[in-house]
CSV table of C-alpha atoms and ligand atoms in Angstrom, one decimal:
chain,number,residue,atom,x,y,z
A,1,MET,CA,183.3,133.6,101.0
A,2,ALA,CA,183.2,136.6,98.7
A,3,LYS,CA,181.2,136.3,95.4
A,4,ASN,CA,183.2,138.0,92.7
A,5,ASP,CA,181.3,139.0,89.5
A,6,SER,CA,184.5,139.0,87.4
A,7,ILE,CA,185.1,135.3,87.8
A,8,SER,CA,185.5,133.7,84.4
A,9,MET,CA,182.9,131.3,83.0
A,10,SER,CA,185.5,128.6,82.6
A,11,VAL,CA,186.0,128.6,86.4
A,12,ILE,CA,182.2,128.7,87.0
A,13,LYS,CA,181.7,125.8,84.6
A,14,ARG,CA,184.1,123.7,86.7
A,15,LEU,CA,182.3,124.4,90.0
A,16,PRO,CA,179.4,121.9,89.5
A,17,ARG,CA,182.0,119.2,89.0
A,18,TYR,CA,183.8,120.1,92.2
A,19,TYR,CA,180.5,120.3,94.0
A,20,ARG,CA,179.4,116.9,92.8
A,21,PHE,CA,182.8,115.3,93.6
A,22,LEU,CA,183.0,116.8,97.1
A,23,GLY,CA,179.4,115.7,97.7
A,24,GLU,CA,180.5,112.1,96.9
A,25,LEU,CA,183.5,112.4,99.3
A,26,LYS,CA,181.3,113.8,102.0
A,27,ASN,CA,178.8,110.9,101.6
A,28,LYS,CA,181.8,108.5,102.0
A,29,GLY,CA,182.7,110.2,105.3
A,30,VAL,CA,185.9,111.9,104.0
A,31,THR,CA,186.4,115.0,106.1
A,32,ARG,CA,189.5,116.6,104.5
A,33,ILE,CA,191.4,116.4,101.2
A,34,SER,CA,194.6,118.1,99.9
A,35,SER,CA,194.6,119.9,96.6
A,36,ARG,CA,197.0,117.2,95.3
A,37,GLU,CA,194.6,114.4,96.2
A,38,LEU,CA,191.7,116.3,94.8
A,39,SER,CA,193.6,116.9,91.6
A,40,ASN,CA,194.6,113.2,91.2
A,41,LYS,CA,191.0,112.2,91.6
A,42,MET,CA,189.6,114.9,89.3
A,43,GLY,CA,192.2,114.8,86.6
A,44,LEU,CA,193.1,118.5,87.1
A,45,THR,CA,196.4,120.0,88.2
A,46,ALA,CA,196.7,121.0,91.9
A,47,SER,CA,197.6,124.5,90.8
A,48,GLN,CA,194.5,124.7,88.7
A,49,ILE,CA,192.4,123.8,91.7
A,50,ARG,CA,194.2,126.3,94.0
A,51,GLN,CA,193.8,129.0,91.3
A,52,ASP,CA,190.1,128.2,90.9
A,53,PHE,CA,189.4,128.4,94.6
A,54,ASN,CA,191.5,131.5,95.0
A,55,CYS,CA,189.0,133.3,92.7
A,56,PHE,CA,186.6,133.1,95.7
A,57,GLY,CA,189.2,134.0,98.3
A,58,GLY,CA,190.6,130.4,98.7
A,59,PHE,CA,189.2,127.7,101.0
A,60,GLY,CA,192.3,125.7,102.0
A,61,GLN,CA,194.7,125.9,104.9
A,62,GLN,CA,198.4,125.3,104.4
A,63,GLY,CA,199.3,121.9,105.7
A,64,TYR,CA,195.7,120.9,106.3
A,65,GLY,CA,194.2,120.9,102.8
A,66,TYR,CA,190.5,121.4,102.4
A,67,ASN,CA,187.6,120.7,104.7
A,68,VAL,CA,185.3,118.7,102.5
A,69,GLU,CA,182.0,119.6,104.1
A,70,GLN,CA,182.8,123.3,104.2
A,71,LEU,CA,184.2,123.4,100.7
A,72,HIS,CA,181.1,121.6,99.4
A,73,TYR,CA,178.8,124.0,101.3
A,74,GLU,CA,180.7,127.1,100.1
A,75,ILE,CA,180.7,126.0,96.4
A,76,GLY,CA,177.0,125.3,96.7
A,77,LYS,CA,176.5,128.8,98.1
A,78,ILE,CA,178.5,130.4,95.2
A,79,LEU,CA,176.5,128.4,92.7
A,80,GLY,CA,173.3,129.7,94.4
A,81,LEU,CA,171.9,126.3,95.0
A,82,GLY,CA,169.7,127.5,97.8
A,83,ASN,CA,167.9,130.0,95.6
A,84,GLY,CA,165.0,127.8,94.7
A,85,PHE,CA,164.3,129.8,91.5
A,86,LYS,CA,160.7,129.4,90.4
A,87,THR,CA,160.9,127.4,87.2
A,88,ILE,CA,158.5,126.4,84.4
A,89,LEU,CA,159.0,123.8,81.7
A,90,ILE,CA,157.7,124.3,78.2
A,91,GLY,CA,157.1,121.2,76.1
A,92,ALA,CA,155.9,118.0,77.8
A,93,GLY,CA,157.0,115.6,75.1
A,94,ASN,CA,159.5,112.8,75.5
A,95,LEU,CA,162.4,115.1,76.4
A,96,GLY,CA,160.4,117.5,78.7
A,97,ARG,CA,158.8,114.6,80.6
A,98,ALA,CA,162.2,112.9,81.0
A,99,ILE,CA,163.7,116.1,82.3
A,100,ALA,CA,160.8,116.9,84.6
A,101,THR,CA,160.8,113.4,86.0
A,102,HIS,CA,164.5,112.7,86.4
A,103,MET,CA,166.2,116.1,87.3
A,104,SER,CA,166.4,116.9,90.9
A,105,PHE,CA,165.7,120.6,90.4
A,106,GLU,CA,165.4,121.3,94.1
A,107,ALA,CA,168.9,120.1,94.9
A,108,ARG,CA,170.2,122.4,92.3
A,109,GLY,CA,168.6,125.6,93.2
A,110,PHE,CA,165.4,125.4,91.2
A,111,ASN,CA,161.8,124.8,92.1
A,112,LEU,CA,159.7,123.4,89.2
A,113,ILE,CA,156.2,124.9,89.6
A,114,GLY,CA,154.6,124.6,86.2
A,115,ILE,CA,154.6,122.5,83.0
A,116,PHE,CA,153.1,123.7,79.7
A,117,ASP,CA,152.4,122.2,76.3
A,118,LYS,CA,150.5,123.5,73.3
A,119,ASN,CA,148.9,120.1,72.7
A,120,GLU,CA,145.4,120.2,74.1
A,121,ALA,CA,145.4,116.4,74.5
A,122,MET,CA,148.1,116.6,77.1
A,123,ALA,CA,146.3,119.1,79.4
A,124,GLY,CA,145.7,117.6,82.8
A,125,ASN,CA,148.3,114.8,82.4
A,126,MET,CA,150.4,114.6,85.6
A,127,VAL,CA,154.2,114.8,85.3
A,128,ARG,CA,156.1,114.7,88.5
A,129,GLY,CA,152.9,115.5,90.3
A,130,ILE,CA,152.4,118.7,88.3
A,131,PRO,CA,149.5,119.0,85.9
A,132,VAL,CA,150.4,119.8,82.3
A,133,ARG,CA,148.7,123.1,81.4
A,134,GLN,CA,147.9,124.5,78.0
A,135,THR,CA,150.1,127.3,76.7
A,136,GLN,CA,147.1,129.6,76.6
A,137,MET,CA,147.4,129.6,80.4
A,138,LEU,CA,151.0,130.8,80.4
A,139,ASP,CA,150.3,134.5,80.7
A,140,ASP,CA,148.0,134.2,83.6
A,141,PHE,CA,150.2,131.7,85.4
A,142,CYS,CA,153.3,133.8,85.0
A,143,ARG,CA,151.5,136.9,86.2
A,144,GLU,CA,150.4,135.1,89.3
A,145,HIS,CA,153.5,133.0,90.1
A,146,HIS,CA,156.4,135.1,88.6
A,147,PRO,CA,158.7,132.3,87.5
A,148,THR,CA,162.3,133.3,87.0
A,149,VAL,CA,163.5,130.4,84.8
A,150,ALA,CA,162.1,128.4,81.9
A,151,VAL,CA,163.2,125.1,80.6
A,152,LEU,CA,162.6,124.9,76.9
A,153,CYS,CA,161.9,121.4,75.5
A,154,ILE,CA,160.2,122.4,72.3
A,155,PRO,CA,161.3,122.3,68.7
A,156,SER,CA,163.0,125.4,67.3
A,157,GLU,CA,159.9,126.2,65.2
A,158,GLY,CA,157.9,128.5,67.3
A,159,ALA,CA,160.5,128.7,70.1
A,160,ALA,CA,161.5,132.3,69.3
A,161,ALA,CA,157.9,133.5,69.9
A,162,THR,CA,157.8,131.5,73.2
A,163,VAL,CA,161.0,133.1,74.3
A,164,ASP,CA,159.7,136.6,73.4
A,165,GLN,CA,156.5,135.9,75.4
A,166,LEU,CA,158.5,134.6,78.4
A,167,VAL,CA,161.0,137.4,78.5
A,168,GLU,CA,158.1,139.9,78.4
A,169,LEU,CA,156.6,138.0,81.3
A,170,GLY,CA,159.7,138.4,83.4
A,171,VAL,CA,161.7,135.2,82.8
A,172,LYS,CA,165.4,135.9,83.4
A,173,GLY,CA,167.0,132.6,82.6
A,174,PHE,CA,166.5,129.7,80.1
A,175,TRP,CA,167.7,126.1,80.3
A,176,ASN,CA,167.5,125.8,76.5
A,177,PHE,CA,167.2,122.4,74.9
A,178,SER,CA,165.5,123.8,71.8
A,179,HIS,CA,167.9,124.7,69.0
A,180,CYS,CA,166.9,128.4,69.2
A,181,ASP,CA,169.4,131.2,69.6
A,182,ILE,CA,168.2,133.3,72.6
A,183,ALA,CA,171.4,135.1,73.6
A,184,ALA,CA,171.7,137.1,70.4
A,185,LYS,CA,168.4,138.8,70.9
A,186,TYR,CA,168.5,138.9,74.7
A,187,PRO,CA,172.1,139.4,75.8
A,188,ASP,CA,170.9,140.4,79.3
A,189,VAL,CA,169.0,137.1,79.9
A,190,ALA,CA,170.9,134.1,81.3
A,191,VAL,CA,171.0,131.2,78.9
A,192,GLU,CA,172.4,127.7,79.3
A,193,ASN,CA,172.2,125.9,76.0
A,194,VAL,CA,172.3,122.1,76.1
A,195,HIS,CA,173.2,120.1,73.1
A,196,LEU,CA,173.4,116.4,73.9
A,197,SER,CA,174.5,115.8,70.4
A,198,ASP,CA,177.7,117.9,71.0
A,199,SER,CA,178.7,115.4,73.7
A,200,LEU,CA,178.0,112.5,71.4
A,201,MET,CA,180.1,114.0,68.7
A,202,THR,CA,182.9,114.6,71.2
A,203,LEU,CA,182.6,110.9,72.1
A,204,SER,CA,182.8,110.1,68.4
A,205,TYR,CA,186.2,111.9,68.1
A,206,GLN,CA,187.5,110.1,71.2
A,207,VAL,CA,186.4,106.6,70.1
A,208,ASP,CA,187.9,107.4,66.7
A,209,SER,CA,191.2,108.3,68.3
A,210,VAL,CA,191.2,105.1,70.5
A,211,ILE,CA,190.6,102.9,67.5
A,212,ASN,CA,193.0,104.6,65.1
A,213,ASN,CA,196.0,105.1,67.5
B,301,NAI,P1,158.3,115.6,71.3
B,301,NAI,O1,157.7,115.8,69.9
B,301,NAI,O2,158.1,114.3,72.0
B,301,NAI,O3,157.7,116.8,72.2
B,301,NAI,C1,157.7,118.1,71.9
B,301,NAI,C2,156.5,118.7,72.7
B,301,NAI,O4,156.6,120.1,72.6
B,301,NAI,C3,155.2,118.3,72.1
B,301,NAI,O5,154.4,117.8,73.2
B,301,NAI,C4,154.6,119.5,71.5
B,301,NAI,O6,153.2,119.6,71.6
B,301,NAI,C5,155.2,120.6,72.4
B,301,NAI,N1,155.4,121.9,71.8
B,301,NAI,C6,155.9,122.2,70.5
B,301,NAI,N2,155.9,123.5,70.3
B,301,NAI,C7,155.5,124.1,71.5
B,301,NAI,C8,155.3,125.4,71.9
B,301,NAI,N3,155.7,126.4,71.1
B,301,NAI,N4,154.8,125.6,73.2
B,301,NAI,C9,154.5,124.6,74.0
B,301,NAI,N5,154.7,123.3,73.6
B,301,NAI,C10,155.1,123.0,72.4
B,301,NAI,O7,159.8,116.0,71.1
B,301,NAI,P2,161.0,115.7,72.1
B,301,NAI,O8,161.7,114.4,71.8
B,301,NAI,O9,160.5,115.9,73.5
B,301,NAI,O10,162.0,116.9,71.8
B,301,NAI,C11,161.7,118.2,71.9
B,301,NAI,C12,162.7,119.1,71.2
B,301,NAI,O11,163.9,119.0,71.9
B,301,NAI,C13,163.0,118.7,69.8
B,301,NAI,O12,162.9,119.8,69.0
B,301,NAI,C14,164.4,118.2,69.8
B,301,NAI,O13,165.1,118.6,68.7
B,301,NAI,C15,165.0,118.8,71.0
B,301,NAI,N6,166.0,118.0,71.6
B,301,NAI,C16,167.1,118.6,72.0
B,301,NAI,C17,168.1,117.9,72.7
B,301,NAI,C18,169.3,118.6,73.1
B,301,NAI,O14,170.3,118.0,73.6
B,301,NAI,N7,169.3,119.9,73.1
B,301,NAI,C19,168.0,116.4,72.9
B,301,NAI,C20,166.7,115.9,72.5
B,301,NAI,C21,165.8,116.6,71.8
């Protein structure tokens, strides 16, 4: 299946959901599904689904629908889930420890190889079997191991300096939980900002609508 650089981010952002959904179908032993069934289950229109998959050259066959296992595999390939990008996590506080412990990085194309914190007292603590290292060791570690991705779980104060340091050390992508704007200064670096509070505020809107309608 061809990978097309001009695919819009809105399509890319739907792929993880397709991937997760098809994985669940695969685990239930479902072997094929029509775009209509897929659309009913996912709350999207069948034409939206066909359009999305056509961006990559289409996966379906007229009258057959989609082969679940193949579609799951192809979408995983498009997302690059086999890359195993070397990843480090900065900030081993409550959020950083929760993410390190509960995210299955490997299943999503990332390989967590290092955890750093500026707090000396944390040095040597084990999180997910990885020792927390002090940030003074970041330069040497990156020069030796060449991580491609960093997960930022630090407050916004000081985050900009950390980003500068990591970009200088060759980091190409950030999973950014800190409230620090990376994209403005580094437009060529991949950034995925995560704001759990946005999701909570969206829920607020929805609950408000349910109650007041
Ligand atoms: P925390 O206080 O438990 O942990 C922060 C850790 O980062 C501490 O261990 C601290 O020593 C370390 N740290 C601070 N600056 C650092 C630096 N420059 N380099 C290396 N380590 C550094 O805080 P928590 O709860 O883990 O939250 C961390 C940040 O994530 C907070 O600023 C919070 O606002 C943000 N956050 C963002 C969320 C989101 O959805 N984007 C959700 C929850 C928290």
